[in-house]
mmCIF file of C-alpha atoms and ligand atoms in Angstrom:
data_model
loop_
_atom_site.group_PDB
_atom_site.id
_atom_site.type_symbol
_atom_site.label_atom_id
_atom_site.label_comp_id
_atom_site.label_asym_id
_atom_site.label_seq_id
_atom_site.Cartn_x
_atom_site.Cartn_y
_atom_site.Cartn_z
ATOM 1 C CA MET M 1 45.298 151.963 67.965
ATOM 2 C CA ILE M 2 45.818 155.663 68.689
ATOM 3 C CA LYS M 3 43.978 156.509 71.918
ATOM 4 C CA GLU M 4 43.010 159.811 73.358
ATOM 5 C CA ILE M 5 45.557 161.108 75.830
ATOM 6 C CA VAL M 6 44.073 161.897 79.236
ATOM 7 C CA HIS M 7 44.891 165.377 80.457
ATOM 8 C CA TYR M 8 45.368 166.811 83.957
ATOM 9 C CA ASP M 9 43.429 166.548 86.215
ATOM 10 C CA ALA M 10 41.581 163.402 85.235
ATOM 11 C CA PRO M 11 41.271 161.145 88.306
ATOM 12 C CA VAL M 12 42.892 158.163 86.494
ATOM 13 C CA LEU M 13 46.234 160.089 86.505
ATOM 14 C CA ARG M 14 46.218 159.795 90.278
ATOM 15 C CA ALA M 15 45.366 156.089 90.284
ATOM 16 C CA LYS M 16 47.982 153.665 91.362
ATOM 17 C CA GLY M 17 48.439 151.078 88.643
ATOM 18 C CA LYS M 18 47.549 147.474 89.404
ATOM 19 C CA GLU M 19 50.447 145.064 88.920
ATOM 20 C CA VAL M 20 50.287 143.080 85.765
ATOM 21 C CA GLY M 21 49.813 139.315 86.236
ATOM 22 C CA ALA M 22 49.888 137.083 83.144
ATOM 23 C CA ILE M 23 50.865 138.653 79.789
ATOM 24 C CA THR M 24 47.452 138.261 78.152
ATOM 25 C CA PRO M 25 46.399 139.384 74.612
ATOM 26 C CA ALA M 26 44.684 142.346 76.321
ATOM 27 C CA ILE M 27 48.074 143.445 77.813
ATOM 28 C CA LYS M 28 49.787 143.050 74.434
ATOM 29 C CA SER M 29 47.092 145.136 72.825
ATOM 30 C CA LEU M 30 47.424 147.791 75.514
ATOM 31 C CA ILE M 31 51.163 147.984 74.806
ATOM 32 C CA GLU M 32 50.503 148.371 71.071
ATOM 33 C CA ASP M 33 48.047 151.187 71.838
ATOM 34 C CA LEU M 34 50.611 152.880 74.042
ATOM 35 C CA PHE M 35 53.230 152.791 71.305
ATOM 36 C CA ASP M 36 50.783 154.042 68.615
ATOM 37 C CA THR M 37 49.615 156.872 70.850
ATOM 38 C CA MET M 38 53.099 157.879 72.001
ATOM 39 C CA ARG M 39 54.499 157.948 68.445
ATOM 40 C CA HIS M 40 51.495 159.880 67.161
ATOM 41 C CA ALA M 41 52.007 162.463 69.877
ATOM 42 C CA ARG M 42 55.837 162.471 69.318
ATOM 43 C CA GLY M 43 56.538 161.645 72.909
ATOM 44 C CA VAL M 44 59.485 159.737 74.372
ATOM 45 C CA GLY M 45 57.344 157.909 76.905
ATOM 46 C CA LEU M 46 53.748 157.076 77.794
ATOM 47 C CA ALA M 47 52.139 155.372 80.788
ATOM 48 C CA SER M 48 48.907 153.402 80.666
ATOM 49 C CA GLN M 49 47.166 155.887 83.042
ATOM 50 C CA GLN M 50 47.586 158.447 80.272
ATOM 51 C CA ILE M 51 45.251 156.488 78.070
ATOM 52 C CA GLY M 52 42.841 155.796 80.894
ATOM 53 C CA VAL M 53 44.104 152.412 82.194
ATOM 54 C CA ALA M 54 45.427 152.068 85.734
ATOM 55 C CA LEU M 55 47.950 149.233 85.196
ATOM 56 C CA GLN M 56 51.743 149.098 85.714
ATOM 57 C CA VAL M 57 52.675 149.287 82.049
ATOM 58 C CA ALA M 58 54.566 152.031 80.278
ATOM 59 C CA VAL M 59 56.553 152.477 77.045
ATOM 60 C CA ILE M 60 59.654 154.547 76.245
ATOM 61 C CA ASP M 61 61.486 155.321 73.052
ATOM 62 C CA ILE M 62 64.370 157.824 73.102
ATOM 63 C CA THR M 63 65.577 156.895 69.572
ATOM 64 C CA GLY M 64 66.871 159.832 67.616
ATOM 65 C CA VAL M 65 66.900 162.380 70.442
ATOM 66 C CA LYS M 66 70.453 163.655 69.943
ATOM 67 C CA GLU M 67 70.358 166.911 71.823
ATOM 68 C CA ARG M 68 69.518 165.170 75.044
ATOM 69 C CA PRO M 69 71.753 162.105 75.333
ATOM 70 C CA SER M 70 70.725 158.947 77.115
ATOM 71 C CA LYS M 71 72.941 156.497 79.034
ATOM 72 C CA MET M 72 72.378 152.835 79.670
ATOM 73 C CA TRP M 73 74.258 150.092 81.467
ATOM 74 C CA ILE M 74 73.650 146.367 81.560
ATOM 75 C CA ALA M 75 75.407 144.335 84.298
ATOM 76 C CA GLY M 76 77.460 147.508 85.001
ATOM 77 C CA LYS M 77 78.725 147.855 81.385
ATOM 78 C CA PRO M 78 77.775 150.783 79.228
ATOM 79 C CA VAL M 79 75.637 149.861 76.215
ATOM 80 C CA ASP M 80 74.060 151.788 73.352
ATOM 81 C CA PRO M 81 70.578 152.706 74.584
ATOM 82 C CA GLU M 82 69.156 152.842 71.056
ATOM 83 C CA ALA M 83 69.923 149.117 70.686
ATOM 84 C CA PHE M 84 67.395 148.457 73.397
ATOM 85 C CA MET M 85 64.588 150.714 72.171
ATOM 86 C CA PRO M 86 61.707 150.701 72.219
ATOM 87 C CA LEU M 87 61.450 149.780 75.894
ATOM 88 C CA ILE M 88 58.447 148.315 77.698
ATOM 89 C CA LEU M 89 58.136 148.675 81.436
ATOM 90 C CA ILE M 90 55.944 146.130 83.214
ATOM 91 C CA ASN M 91 55.759 146.279 87.013
ATOM 92 C CA PRO M 92 59.067 148.183 87.112
ATOM 93 C CA VAL M 93 61.000 148.363 90.389
ATOM 94 C CA LEU M 94 63.540 151.169 90.654
ATOM 95 C CA LYS M 95 66.618 151.868 92.737
ATOM 96 C CA THR M 96 67.814 155.502 92.558
ATOM 97 C CA THR M 97 71.042 157.301 93.413
ATOM 98 C CA LYS M 98 70.856 160.093 96.032
ATOM 99 C CA THR M 99 72.547 162.550 93.658
ATOM 100 C CA LYS M 100 69.970 164.491 91.713
ATOM 101 C CA VAL M 101 70.177 166.509 88.484
ATOM 102 C CA VAL M 102 67.730 169.138 87.278
ATOM 103 C CA GLY M 103 66.420 168.863 83.740
ATOM 104 C CA HIS M 104 63.662 170.102 81.484
ATOM 105 C CA GLU M 105 60.568 167.921 81.441
ATOM 106 C CA GLY M 106 57.235 167.880 79.680
ATOM 107 C CA CYS M 107 54.306 165.530 79.893
ATOM 108 C CA LEU M 108 51.752 164.569 77.264
ATOM 109 C CA SER M 109 49.060 164.947 79.900
ATOM 110 C CA PHE M 110 50.096 168.613 80.437
ATOM 111 C CA PRO M 111 50.147 170.078 76.932
ATOM 112 C CA SER M 112 52.790 172.850 76.456
ATOM 113 C CA LEU M 113 53.896 172.890 80.056
ATOM 114 C CA THR M 114 57.657 172.334 80.696
ATOM 115 C CA LEU M 115 59.224 172.394 84.124
ATOM 116 C CA ASP M 116 62.659 171.950 85.577
ATOM 117 C CA ILE M 117 62.519 168.828 87.642
ATOM 118 C CA PRO M 118 65.197 167.344 89.869
ATOM 119 C CA ARG M 119 65.603 163.604 89.310
ATOM 120 C CA ALA M 120 68.066 160.958 90.413
ATOM 121 C CA GLN M 121 71.166 161.016 88.276
ATOM 122 C CA ARG M 122 71.069 157.271 87.717
ATOM 123 C CA VAL M 123 68.372 154.691 88.201
ATOM 124 C CA GLY M 124 68.548 150.910 88.462
ATOM 125 C CA VAL M 125 65.535 149.208 86.783
ATOM 126 C CA LYS M 126 64.095 145.760 87.129
ATOM 127 C CA THR M 127 61.177 145.157 84.804
ATOM 128 C CA ARG M 128 59.222 142.160 83.574
ATOM 129 C CA THR M 129 59.432 141.315 79.900
ATOM 130 C CA LEU M 130 56.706 140.285 77.487
ATOM 131 C CA GLU M 131 58.237 136.848 77.383
ATOM 132 C CA GLY M 132 57.701 136.453 81.110
ATOM 133 C CA GLY M 133 61.322 137.024 82.080
ATOM 134 C CA VAL M 134 63.075 139.886 83.880
ATOM 135 C CA PHE M 135 65.206 142.649 82.335
ATOM 136 C CA GLU M 136 67.560 144.611 84.497
ATOM 137 C CA PHE M 137 69.461 147.725 83.483
ATOM 138 C CA ASP M 138 70.660 151.093 84.718
ATOM 139 C CA ALA M 139 69.731 154.356 83.032
ATOM 140 C CA GLY M 140 70.909 157.941 83.055
ATOM 141 C CA GLY M 141 70.435 161.091 80.987
ATOM 142 C CA LEU M 142 67.183 161.429 79.106
ATOM 143 C CA LEU M 143 66.469 157.663 79.426
ATOM 144 C CA GLY M 144 66.860 157.759 83.235
ATOM 145 C CA ARG M 145 64.581 160.764 83.422
ATOM 146 C CA ALA M 146 61.989 159.055 81.249
ATOM 147 C CA VAL M 147 62.022 155.876 83.309
ATOM 148 C CA LEU M 148 61.552 157.938 86.521
ATOM 149 C CA HIS M 149 58.791 160.086 84.964
ATOM 150 C CA GLU M 150 56.857 157.090 83.549
ATOM 151 C CA THR M 151 57.219 154.973 86.662
ATOM 152 C CA ASP M 152 55.813 157.895 88.639
ATOM 153 C CA HIS M 153 52.744 157.759 86.448
ATOM 154 C CA LEU M 154 52.276 154.091 87.225
ATOM 155 C CA HIS M 155 51.991 154.994 90.879
ATOM 156 C CA GLY M 156 49.691 158.020 90.321
ATOM 157 C CA ARG M 157 52.484 160.548 90.704
ATOM 158 C CA LEU M 158 52.928 163.467 88.348
ATOM 159 C CA PHE M 159 55.892 165.728 87.518
ATOM 160 C CA ILE M 160 54.178 168.711 89.194
ATOM 161 C CA ASP M 161 54.584 166.777 92.499
ATOM 162 C CA HIS M 162 58.327 167.447 92.306
ATOM 163 C CA ILE M 163 58.255 171.265 92.278
ATOM 164 C CA SER M 164 58.262 173.649 95.192
ATOM 165 C CA ALA M 165 55.092 175.269 96.555
ATOM 166 C CA GLU M 166 56.311 178.563 95.157
ATOM 167 C CA GLU M 167 56.762 177.185 91.651
ATOM 168 C CA ARG M 168 53.386 175.578 91.967
ATOM 169 C CA ARG M 169 51.840 178.959 92.636
ATOM 170 C CA GLU M 170 53.561 180.329 89.581
ATOM 171 C CA ILE M 171 51.981 177.739 87.299
ATOM 172 C CA ARG M 172 48.544 177.817 88.891
ATOM 173 C CA GLU M 173 46.988 179.618 85.958
ATOM 174 C CA ASP M 174 48.628 177.180 83.501
ATOM 175 C CA LEU M 175 47.139 174.245 85.363
ATOM 176 C CA GLU M 176 43.697 175.842 85.399
ATOM 177 C CA CYS M 177 43.944 176.262 81.596
ATOM 178 C CA ILE M 178 44.971 172.660 81.125
ATOM 179 C CA LYS M 179 41.989 171.547 83.296
ATOM 180 C CA ARG M 180 39.668 173.601 81.119
ATOM 181 C CA GLY M 181 41.265 172.250 77.935
ATOM 182 C CA GLU M 182 42.545 175.712 76.867
ATOM 183 C CA PRO M 183 46.001 176.616 75.640
ATOM 184 C CA ILE M 184 48.266 177.912 78.404
ATOM 185 C CA PRO M 185 49.129 181.623 78.247
ATOM 186 C CA GLU M 186 52.523 182.534 76.808
ATOM 187 C CA ARG M 187 54.972 183.795 79.338
ATOM 188 C CA PRO M 188 58.363 185.404 78.743
ATOM 189 C CA GLU M 189 61.278 183.008 79.299
ATOM 190 C CA LYS M 190 62.831 183.431 82.655
HETATM 191 ZN ZN1 ZN X 201 53.959 162.292 81.821
#
């Protein structure tokens, strides 16, 4: 079912997600809602906090995004990321490289706001699967960025937490608009 996406600064976006225990029908239905809502909004990722549920569950699908390539490795070997889409993250545990890369990022909870965010170049991911097993992979490019962005959500962290105090001042008006549910003012490209 398509759910309403929660916008900044709803308190649930700052809630740390509870770890998922058993994969119950309620969890499966939450995952379906996440996929329906993400696809409807044309996003590449969505965390449960964004539909008002503070649990450690997120979904990702980078299929078809050609202009921003994704990378994926399983057991150290490169694989085609699209062969593993869509992806479900349940209680994900990450290991990141120290090297960071800056890239454009948006968030469905911050309509029309894009920011340049530094993120680890590569991330090791260990997630539970719907079948009760464990899936491990490494991700880079857009997929790596999406994993880091969505896992942040699961811990109540947002992409605006990664910018400098100065940049934060620059977007203060934009954030106020999002809070009020108004469109953000157009600004010339820097
Ligand atoms: Zn987001």
